[in-house]
Amino acid sequence: MKKLKKRYAALRFKIDKFLRKNNINNKYSFNKILSYKNKYKNKRCFIIGTGPSLEINQLELLKNEYTFSMNSIVLSFKDTSWRPTYYFIQDGRAFKKLKDKILPLDKKKIFIGINYRYDGVKIDDKEFYKCNFYPLYMRPDEKIYKIKFSDDCYEIVWDGTTVVYSILQMAMYMGFSEIYLMGIDCDYTSGDKKNIVEYVNNTNNIITESKMLYTFSLAKQYANKKGIKIYNLNEKGNLYMYPRKNLFEVLKRGNNNVC
């Protein structure tokens, strides 16, 4: 039954994609995505995960930077005045748990992945229709080696086992040419806590980790072709394919973004 539902969701996605490309209305309007194409050309940004390496006091240093974050980061807002430029969520379980915390945010800064699957995000509050939606494609066979990296997020955003993969696609679509990763440890075997704020039972394991590492390598390949630089600001963790940098050294270099 689950396999059938996954195939049905994939079919719905393809139908919606056809309608969108032919300017026919559909339930979720993805048209807002178009306004972000190359909006931040040649700027830098920070993608902030919720892994154990992230320290809350680091967030205060990023108030004048373009930042992306996700999921349970909203539970840390009581401890910091920093807010991400853009907030992403695409997991139905996380959305259900966190939507009361997400609802007060500026809707123009919220990005929600819609995939039509039974375990996807379900929008049942009219307020959320003011958010940005992106078309998240999850392959029904879930074969990781068949995943791609999108160069047109209005058409498709490929699921890569982690919302960070979606953000990477969107950040490059927006034109960012220098991307820094923070709090993205990609380490599910060390026994450390998995989020700065726990909100769901974490079932990720070494198989999930290996899938994530594969999709991060796809992002690197795409970035290399486009001349985009991706750096890892974590001293630890298994995200080894990106050169490591020190956050304070990066910030000391200055910021010509001025957001």
PDB file of C-alpha atoms in Angstrom:
ATOM      1  CA  MET A   1       0.000   0.000   0.000  1.00  0.00           C
ATOM      2  CA  LYS A   2       2.826   2.421   0.863  1.00  0.00           C
ATOM      3  CA  LYS A   3       4.530   1.745  -2.466  1.00  0.00           C
ATOM      4  CA  LEU A   4       1.279   2.475  -4.285  1.00  0.00           C
ATOM      5  CA  LYS A   5       0.835   5.733  -2.371  1.00  0.00           C
ATOM      6  CA  LYS A   6       4.395   6.778  -3.202  1.00  0.00           C
ATOM      7  CA  ARG A   7       3.824   6.135  -6.894  1.00  0.00           C
ATOM      8  CA  TYR A   8       0.558   8.068  -6.776  1.00  0.00           C
ATOM      9  CA  ALA A   9       2.338  11.013  -5.129  1.00  0.00           C
ATOM     10  CA  ALA A  10       5.043  10.935  -7.811  1.00  0.00           C
ATOM     11  CA  LEU A  11       2.372  10.924 -10.525  1.00  0.00           C
ATOM     12  CA  ARG A  12       0.612  13.876  -8.919  1.00  0.00           C
ATOM     13  CA  PHE A  13       3.917  15.727  -8.820  1.00  0.00           C
ATOM     14  CA  LYS A  14       4.501  15.147 -12.539  1.00  0.00           C
ATOM     15  CA  ILE A  15       0.952  16.274 -13.400  1.00  0.00           C
ATOM     16  CA  ASP A  16       1.390  19.397 -11.277  1.00  0.00           C
ATOM     17  CA  LYS A  17       4.735  20.062 -12.958  1.00  0.00           C
ATOM     18  CA  PHE A  18       3.050  19.862 -16.377  1.00  0.00           C
ATOM     19  CA  LEU A  19       0.267  22.229 -15.308  1.00  0.00           C
ATOM     20  CA  ARG A  20       2.787  24.670 -13.830  1.00  0.00           C
ATOM     21  CA  LYS A  21       4.963  24.724 -16.941  1.00  0.00           C
ATOM     22  CA  ASN A  22       1.884  25.410 -19.058  1.00  0.00           C
ATOM     23  CA  ASN A  23       0.646  28.227 -16.778  1.00  0.00           C
ATOM     24  CA  ILE A  24      -2.420  26.313 -15.606  1.00  0.00           C
ATOM     25  CA  ASN A  25      -3.509  26.943 -12.018  1.00  0.00           C
ATOM     26  CA  ASN A  26      -2.955  24.291  -9.370  1.00  0.00           C
ATOM     27  CA  LYS A  27      -3.544  23.987  -5.639  1.00  0.00           C
ATOM     28  CA  TYR A  28      -0.100  25.108  -4.535  1.00  0.00           C
ATOM     29  CA  SER A  29       1.254  28.103  -6.407  1.00  0.00           C
ATOM     30  CA  PHE A  30       5.000  27.859  -6.872  1.00  0.00           C
ATOM     31  CA  ASN A  31       5.157  31.109  -8.841  1.00  0.00           C
ATOM     32  CA  LYS A  32       6.808  32.996  -5.968  1.00  0.00           C
ATOM     33  CA  ILE A  33       9.930  30.924  -6.563  1.00  0.00           C
ATOM     34  CA  LEU A  34      10.504  32.748  -9.850  1.00  0.00           C
ATOM     35  CA  SER A  35      11.139  36.042  -8.062  1.00  0.00           C
ATOM     36  CA  TYR A  36      14.151  34.529  -6.263  1.00  0.00           C
ATOM     37  CA  LYS A  37      16.112  33.472  -9.340  1.00  0.00           C
ATOM     38  CA  ASN A  38      19.565  35.143  -9.144  1.00  0.00           C
ATOM     39  CA  LYS A  39      18.214  37.596  -6.553  1.00  0.00           C
ATOM     40  CA  TYR A  40      21.477  37.328  -4.587  1.00  0.00           C
ATOM     41  CA  LYS A  41      23.931  36.868  -7.423  1.00  0.00           C
ATOM     42  CA  ASN A  42      27.564  36.638  -6.262  1.00  0.00           C
ATOM     43  CA  LYS A  43      26.620  37.080  -2.587  1.00  0.00           C
ATOM     44  CA  ARG A  44      27.568  34.796   0.285  1.00  0.00           C
ATOM     45  CA  CYS A  45      25.236  32.948   2.624  1.00  0.00           C
ATOM     46  CA  PHE A  46      25.274  30.616   5.617  1.00  0.00           C
ATOM     47  CA  ILE A  47      23.209  27.427   5.854  1.00  0.00           C
ATOM     48  CA  ILE A  48      22.693  26.599   9.509  1.00  0.00           C
ATOM     49  CA  GLY A  49      21.765  23.095  10.593  1.00  0.00           C
ATOM     50  CA  THR A  50      20.717  21.965  14.041  1.00  0.00           C
ATOM     51  CA  GLY A  51      23.484  19.462  14.755  1.00  0.00           C
ATOM     52  CA  PRO A  52      25.350  19.223  18.068  1.00  0.00           C
ATOM     53  CA  SER A  53      28.296  21.252  16.759  1.00  0.00           C
ATOM     54  CA  LEU A  54      26.170  24.405  16.529  1.00  0.00           C
ATOM     55  CA  GLU A  55      26.443  26.815  19.452  1.00  0.00           C
ATOM     56  CA  ILE A  56      23.591  29.245  20.077  1.00  0.00           C
ATOM     57  CA  ASN A  57      25.932  32.172  20.726  1.00  0.00           C
ATOM     58  CA  GLN A  58      27.353  31.768  17.200  1.00  0.00           C
ATOM     59  CA  LEU A  59      24.008  32.795  15.753  1.00  0.00           C
ATOM     60  CA  GLU A  60      24.281  36.303  17.166  1.00  0.00           C
ATOM     61  CA  LEU A  61      27.350  36.832  14.966  1.00  0.00           C
ATOM     62  CA  LEU A  62      25.306  36.278  11.802  1.00  0.00           C
ATOM     63  CA  LYS A  63      22.702  39.014  12.124  1.00  0.00           C
ATOM     64  CA  ASN A  64      24.085  40.931   9.152  1.00  0.00           C
ATOM     65  CA  GLU A  65      24.506  37.877   6.939  1.00  0.00           C
ATOM     66  CA  TYR A  66      22.145  36.062   4.602  1.00  0.00           C
ATOM     67  CA  THR A  67      21.231  32.880   6.433  1.00  0.00           C
ATOM     68  CA  PHE A  68      19.117  29.777   5.875  1.00  0.00           C
ATOM     69  CA  SER A  69      17.944  27.414   8.581  1.00  0.00           C
ATOM     70  CA  MET A  70      15.359  24.741   9.180  1.00  0.00           C
ATOM     71  CA  ASN A  71      13.145  22.589  11.348  1.00  0.00           C
ATOM     72  CA  SER A  72      13.861  22.768  15.104  1.00  0.00           C
ATOM     73  CA  ILE A  73      15.909  25.964  14.896  1.00  0.00           C
ATOM     74  CA  VAL A  74      12.650  27.728  15.812  1.00  0.00           C
ATOM     75  CA  LEU A  75      12.885  26.178  19.291  1.00  0.00           C
ATOM     76  CA  SER A  76      16.122  28.063  19.903  1.00  0.00           C
ATOM     77  CA  PHE A  77      14.597  31.492  19.269  1.00  0.00           C
ATOM     78  CA  LYS A  78      13.897  31.944  22.979  1.00  0.00           C
ATOM     79  CA  ASP A  79      17.669  31.994  23.494  1.00  0.00           C
ATOM     80  CA  THR A  80      18.698  34.305  20.649  1.00  0.00           C
ATOM     81  CA  SER A  81      17.490  37.442  18.912  1.00  0.00           C
ATOM     82  CA  TRP A  82      18.933  36.179  15.614  1.00  0.00           C
ATOM     83  CA  ARG A  83      16.456  35.016  12.974  1.00  0.00           C
ATOM     84  CA  PRO A  84      17.286  33.320   9.670  1.00  0.00           C
ATOM     85  CA  THR A  85      16.736  35.232   6.465  1.00  0.00           C
ATOM     86  CA  TYR A  86      14.868  32.155   5.207  1.00  0.00           C
ATOM     87  CA  TYR A  87      13.416  29.209   7.117  1.00  0.00           C
ATOM     88  CA  PHE A  88      12.810  25.820   5.425  1.00  0.00           C
ATOM     89  CA  ILE A  89      10.680  22.825   6.362  1.00  0.00           C
ATOM     90  CA  GLN A  90       9.541  19.865   4.273  1.00  0.00           C
ATOM     91  CA  ASP A  91       9.095  16.927   6.647  1.00  0.00           C
ATOM     92  CA  GLY A  92       5.460  16.332   7.561  1.00  0.00           C
ATOM     93  CA  ARG A  93       6.277  14.985  11.001  1.00  0.00           C
ATOM     94  CA  ALA A  94       8.428  18.006  11.850  1.00  0.00           C
ATOM     95  CA  PHE A  95       5.851  20.413  10.454  1.00  0.00           C
ATOM     96  CA  LYS A  96       3.090  18.910  12.596  1.00  0.00           C
ATOM     97  CA  LYS A  97       5.252  19.184  15.723  1.00  0.00           C
ATOM     98  CA  LEU A  98       6.529  22.691  15.063  1.00  0.00           C
ATOM     99  CA  LYS A  99       3.795  24.548  13.190  1.00  0.00           C
ATOM    100  CA  ASP A 100       2.676  26.529  16.251  1.00  0.00           C
ATOM    101  CA  LYS A 101       6.235  27.848  16.536  1.00  0.00           C
ATOM    102  CA  ILE A 102       6.493  28.486  12.798  1.00  0.00           C
ATOM    103  CA  LEU A 103       3.187  30.322  12.405  1.00  0.00           C
ATOM    104  CA  PRO A 104       4.333  33.592  14.109  1.00  0.00           C
ATOM    105  CA  LEU A 105       7.284  33.938  11.687  1.00  0.00           C
ATOM    106  CA  ASP A 106       7.271  36.313   8.740  1.00  0.00           C
ATOM    107  CA  LYS A 107       5.496  34.238   6.073  1.00  0.00           C
ATOM    108  CA  LYS A 108       7.590  35.770   3.292  1.00  0.00           C
ATOM    109  CA  LYS A 109      10.640  34.141   4.870  1.00  0.00           C
ATOM    110  CA  ILE A 110       9.172  30.640   5.160  1.00  0.00           C
ATOM    111  CA  PHE A 111       9.774  28.006   2.481  1.00  0.00           C
ATOM    112  CA  ILE A 112       7.693  24.820   2.600  1.00  0.00           C
ATOM    113  CA  GLY A 113       8.402  21.767   0.445  1.00  0.00           C
ATOM    114  CA  ILE A 114       5.298  20.161  -1.051  1.00  0.00           C
ATOM    115  CA  ASN A 115       5.617  16.565  -2.259  1.00  0.00           C
ATOM    116  CA  TYR A 116       2.046  15.125  -2.068  1.00  0.00           C
ATOM    117  CA  ARG A 117       3.124  12.031  -0.173  1.00  0.00           C
ATOM    118  CA  TYR A 118       1.093  10.674   2.724  1.00  0.00           C
ATOM    119  CA  ASP A 119       3.883  11.687   5.113  1.00  0.00           C
ATOM    120  CA  GLY A 120       4.443  15.100   3.514  1.00  0.00           C
ATOM    121  CA  VAL A 121       3.533  18.542   4.808  1.00  0.00           C
ATOM    122  CA  LYS A 122      -0.222  19.128   4.982  1.00  0.00           C
ATOM    123  CA  ILE A 123      -1.329  22.781   4.928  1.00  0.00           C
ATOM    124  CA  ASP A 124      -4.519  23.102   6.943  1.00  0.00           C
ATOM    125  CA  ASP A 125      -4.126  26.715   8.102  1.00  0.00           C
ATOM    126  CA  LYS A 126      -4.887  29.516   5.643  1.00  0.00           C
ATOM    127  CA  GLU A 127      -2.089  31.621   7.132  1.00  0.00           C
ATOM    128  CA  PHE A 128       0.472  29.243   5.703  1.00  0.00           C
ATOM    129  CA  TYR A 129      -0.698  29.951   2.157  1.00  0.00           C
ATOM    130  CA  LYS A 130       1.196  33.244   2.434  1.00  0.00           C
ATOM    131  CA  CYS A 131       4.456  31.287   2.582  1.00  0.00           C
ATOM    132  CA  ASN A 132       6.745  30.297  -0.276  1.00  0.00           C
ATOM    133  CA  PHE A 133       6.217  26.769  -1.590  1.00  0.00           C
ATOM    134  CA  TYR A 134       8.704  24.735  -3.548  1.00  0.00           C
ATOM    135  CA  PRO A 135       8.009  21.549  -5.559  1.00  0.00           C
ATOM    136  CA  LEU A 136       9.817  18.762  -3.712  1.00  0.00           C
ATOM    137  CA  TYR A 137      10.192  15.568  -5.725  1.00  0.00           C
ATOM    138  CA  MET A 138      10.667  12.336  -3.805  1.00  0.00           C
ATOM    139  CA  ARG A 139      11.317   9.343  -6.049  1.00  0.00           C
ATOM    140  CA  PRO A 140       8.825   6.528  -5.385  1.00  0.00           C
ATOM    141  CA  ASP A 141      11.646   3.941  -5.559  1.00  0.00           C
ATOM    142  CA  GLU A 142      13.846   6.110  -3.298  1.00  0.00           C
ATOM    143  CA  LYS A 143      17.008   4.956  -5.073  1.00  0.00           C
ATOM    144  CA  ILE A 144      19.589   7.466  -3.938  1.00  0.00           C
ATOM    145  CA  TYR A 145      21.826   7.113  -6.997  1.00  0.00           C
ATOM    146  CA  LYS A 146      18.986   8.331  -9.237  1.00  0.00           C
ATOM    147  CA  ILE A 147      18.693  11.652  -7.419  1.00  0.00           C
ATOM    148  CA  LYS A 148      19.780  14.789  -9.265  1.00  0.00           C
ATOM    149  CA  PHE A 149      20.589  18.398  -8.385  1.00  0.00           C
ATOM    150  CA  SER A 150      18.130  20.954  -9.718  1.00  0.00           C
ATOM    151  CA  ASP A 151      19.130  24.007 -11.718  1.00  0.00           C
ATOM    152  CA  ASP A 152      15.515  25.232 -11.812  1.00  0.00           C
ATOM    153  CA  CYS A 153      13.770  25.196  -8.429  1.00  0.00           C
ATOM    154  CA  TYR A 154      10.523  26.435  -9.972  1.00  0.00           C
ATOM    155  CA  GLU A 155      10.377  23.222 -11.957  1.00  0.00           C
ATOM    156  CA  ILE A 156      11.696  20.761  -9.358  1.00  0.00           C
ATOM    157  CA  VAL A 157      13.641  20.481  -6.096  1.00  0.00           C
ATOM    158  CA  TRP A 158      15.069  17.008  -5.577  1.00  0.00           C
ATOM    159  CA  ASP A 159      14.781  15.394  -2.164  1.00  0.00           C
ATOM    160  CA  GLY A 160      18.176  14.339  -0.841  1.00  0.00           C
ATOM    161  CA  THR A 161      17.263  12.739   2.521  1.00  0.00           C
ATOM    162  CA  THR A 162      17.911  16.061   4.252  1.00  0.00           C
ATOM    163  CA  VAL A 163      16.297  19.483   3.926  1.00  0.00           C
ATOM    164  CA  VAL A 164      19.822  20.907   3.643  1.00  0.00           C
ATOM    165  CA  TYR A 165      20.003  19.428   0.136  1.00  0.00           C
ATOM    166  CA  SER A 166      16.875  21.375  -0.809  1.00  0.00           C
ATOM    167  CA  ILE A 167      18.355  24.557   0.654  1.00  0.00           C
ATOM    168  CA  LEU A 168      21.567  24.069  -1.313  1.00  0.00           C
ATOM    169  CA  GLN A 169      19.550  23.835  -4.522  1.00  0.00           C
ATOM    170  CA  MET A 170      17.575  26.944  -3.619  1.00  0.00           C
ATOM    171  CA  ALA A 171      20.642  28.922  -2.520  1.00  0.00           C
ATOM    172  CA  MET A 172      22.356  28.306  -5.847  1.00  0.00           C
ATOM    173  CA  TYR A 173      19.130  29.099  -7.711  1.00  0.00           C
ATOM    174  CA  MET A 174      19.067  32.413  -5.835  1.00  0.00           C
ATOM    175  CA  GLY A 175      22.549  33.171  -7.138  1.00  0.00           C
ATOM    176  CA  PHE A 176      24.705  32.769  -4.028  1.00  0.00           C
ATOM    177  CA  SER A 177      28.258  31.984  -5.093  1.00  0.00           C
ATOM    178  CA  GLU A 178      29.828  31.419  -1.661  1.00  0.00           C
ATOM    179  CA  ILE A 179      28.044  29.069   0.752  1.00  0.00           C
ATOM    180  CA  TYR A 180      29.082  28.244   4.320  1.00  0.00           C
ATOM    181  CA  LEU A 181      27.666  25.269   6.234  1.00  0.00           C
ATOM    182  CA  MET A 182      27.260  25.349  10.018  1.00  0.00           C
ATOM    183  CA  GLY A 183      25.818  22.789  12.418  1.00  0.00           C
ATOM    184  CA  ILE A 184      25.616  20.176   9.681  1.00  0.00           C
ATOM    185  CA  ASP A 185      27.562  17.304  11.208  1.00  0.00           C
ATOM    186  CA  CYS A 186      26.209  14.398   9.162  1.00  0.00           C
ATOM    187  CA  ASP A 187      27.235  12.097  12.010  1.00  0.00           C
ATOM    188  CA  TYR A 188      24.666   9.621  13.294  1.00  0.00           C
ATOM    189  CA  THR A 189      26.970   7.029  14.781  1.00  0.00           C
ATOM    190  CA  SER A 190      29.013   8.876  17.422  1.00  0.00           C
ATOM    191  CA  GLY A 191      26.351   8.693  20.118  1.00  0.00           C
ATOM    192  CA  ASP A 192      26.216  12.473  20.587  1.00  0.00           C
ATOM    193  CA  LYS A 193      22.898  14.275  20.721  1.00  0.00           C
ATOM    194  CA  LYS A 194      21.608  14.903  17.215  1.00  0.00           C
ATOM    195  CA  ASN A 195      20.014  18.347  17.469  1.00  0.00           C
ATOM    196  CA  ILE A 196      20.644  21.497  19.462  1.00  0.00           C
ATOM    197  CA  VAL A 197      16.983  21.163  20.461  1.00  0.00           C
ATOM    198  CA  GLU A 198      15.363  17.728  20.344  1.00  0.00           C
ATOM    199  CA  TYR A 199      11.751  17.650  19.147  1.00  0.00           C
ATOM    200  CA  VAL A 200      11.201  14.193  17.595  1.00  0.00           C
ATOM    201  CA  ASN A 201      12.640  10.752  18.165  1.00  0.00           C
ATOM    202  CA  ASN A 202      15.669  10.578  15.896  1.00  0.00           C
ATOM    203  CA  THR A 203      15.766   7.401  13.799  1.00  0.00           C
ATOM    204  CA  ASN A 204      18.636   8.389  11.520  1.00  0.00           C
ATOM    205  CA  ASN A 205      21.460   5.875  11.277  1.00  0.00           C
ATOM    206  CA  ILE A 206      24.577   5.073   9.300  1.00  0.00           C
ATOM    207  CA  ILE A 207      22.491   4.238   6.209  1.00  0.00           C
ATOM    208  CA  THR A 208      20.860   7.675   6.328  1.00  0.00           C
ATOM    209  CA  GLU A 209      24.272   9.221   6.868  1.00  0.00           C
ATOM    210  CA  SER A 210      25.733   7.503   3.792  1.00  0.00           C
ATOM    211  CA  LYS A 211      22.781   8.694   1.679  1.00  0.00           C
ATOM    212  CA  MET A 212      23.264  12.263   2.870  1.00  0.00           C
ATOM    213  CA  LEU A 213      26.978  12.154   2.097  1.00  0.00           C
ATOM    214  CA  TYR A 214      26.169  10.969  -1.410  1.00  0.00           C
ATOM    215  CA  THR A 215      23.774  13.860  -2.043  1.00  0.00           C
ATOM    216  CA  PHE A 216      26.251  16.350  -0.575  1.00  0.00           C
ATOM    217  CA  SER A 217      28.769  15.052  -3.113  1.00  0.00           C
ATOM    218  CA  LEU A 218      26.217  15.725  -5.886  1.00  0.00           C
ATOM    219  CA  ALA A 219      25.861  19.306  -4.618  1.00  0.00           C
ATOM    220  CA  LYS A 220      29.642  19.676  -4.719  1.00  0.00           C
ATOM    221  CA  GLN A 221      29.815  18.416  -8.308  1.00  0.00           C
ATOM    222  CA  TYR A 222      27.149  20.889  -9.397  1.00  0.00           C
ATOM    223  CA  ALA A 223      28.785  23.755  -7.504  1.00  0.00           C
ATOM    224  CA  ASN A 224      32.174  23.005  -9.083  1.00  0.00           C
ATOM    225  CA  LYS A 225      30.644  23.189 -12.558  1.00  0.00           C
ATOM    226  CA  LYS A 226      29.098  26.572 -11.760  1.00  0.00           C
ATOM    227  CA  GLY A 227      32.142  28.020  -9.994  1.00  0.00           C
ATOM    228  CA  ILE A 228      30.298  28.121  -6.650  1.00  0.00           C
ATOM    229  CA  LYS A 229      32.293  27.649  -3.447  1.00  0.00           C
ATOM    230  CA  ILE A 230      30.950  25.590  -0.534  1.00  0.00           C
ATOM    231  CA  TYR A 231      32.787  25.550   2.796  1.00  0.00           C
ATOM    232  CA  ASN A 232      32.301  23.597   6.016  1.00  0.00           C
ATOM    233  CA  LEU A 233      32.550  25.669   9.213  1.00  0.00           C
ATOM    234  CA  ASN A 234      32.422  22.631  11.516  1.00  0.00           C
ATOM    235  CA  GLU A 235      35.652  21.477  13.120  1.00  0.00           C
ATOM    236  CA  LYS A 236      34.209  17.984  13.585  1.00  0.00           C
ATOM    237  CA  GLY A 237      31.670  15.813  11.816  1.00  0.00           C
ATOM    238  CA  ASN A 238      31.719  13.711   8.671  1.00  0.00           C
ATOM    239  CA  LEU A 239      31.041  16.374   6.056  1.00  0.00           C
ATOM    240  CA  TYR A 240      34.542  15.930   4.763  1.00  0.00           C
ATOM    241  CA  MET A 241      34.067  16.729   1.045  1.00  0.00           C
ATOM    242  CA  TYR A 242      33.950  20.500   1.633  1.00  0.00           C
ATOM    243  CA  PRO A 243      37.035  22.502   2.685  1.00  0.00           C
ATOM    244  CA  ARG A 244      36.894  23.491   6.341  1.00  0.00           C
ATOM    245  CA  LYS A 245      37.022  27.126   7.385  1.00  0.00           C
ATOM    246  CA  ASN A 246      36.907  28.926  10.701  1.00  0.00           C
ATOM    247  CA  LEU A 247      33.785  30.995  11.339  1.00  0.00           C
ATOM    248  CA  PHE A 248      35.621  33.849  13.027  1.00  0.00           C
ATOM    249  CA  GLU A 249      38.177  34.082  10.238  1.00  0.00           C
ATOM    250  CA  VAL A 250      35.382  34.216   7.657  1.00  0.00           C
ATOM    251  CA  LEU A 251      33.553  36.952   9.545  1.00  0.00           C
ATOM    252  CA  LYS A 252      36.792  38.878  10.090  1.00  0.00           C
ATOM    253  CA  ARG A 253      37.244  38.988   6.328  1.00  0.00           C
ATOM    254  CA  GLY A 254      34.194  41.244   6.195  1.00  0.00           C
ATOM    255  CA  ASN A 255      30.835  41.114   4.506  1.00  0.00           C
ATOM    256  CA  ASN A 256      30.000  42.989   1.344  1.00  0.00           C
ATOM    257  CA  ASN A 257      26.467  41.628   1.305  1.00  0.00           C
ATOM    258  CA  VAL A 258      24.918  44.101   3.757  1.00  0.00           C
ATOM    259  CA  CYS A 259      21.524  42.449   4.073  1.00  0.00           C
TER     260      CYS A 259
END
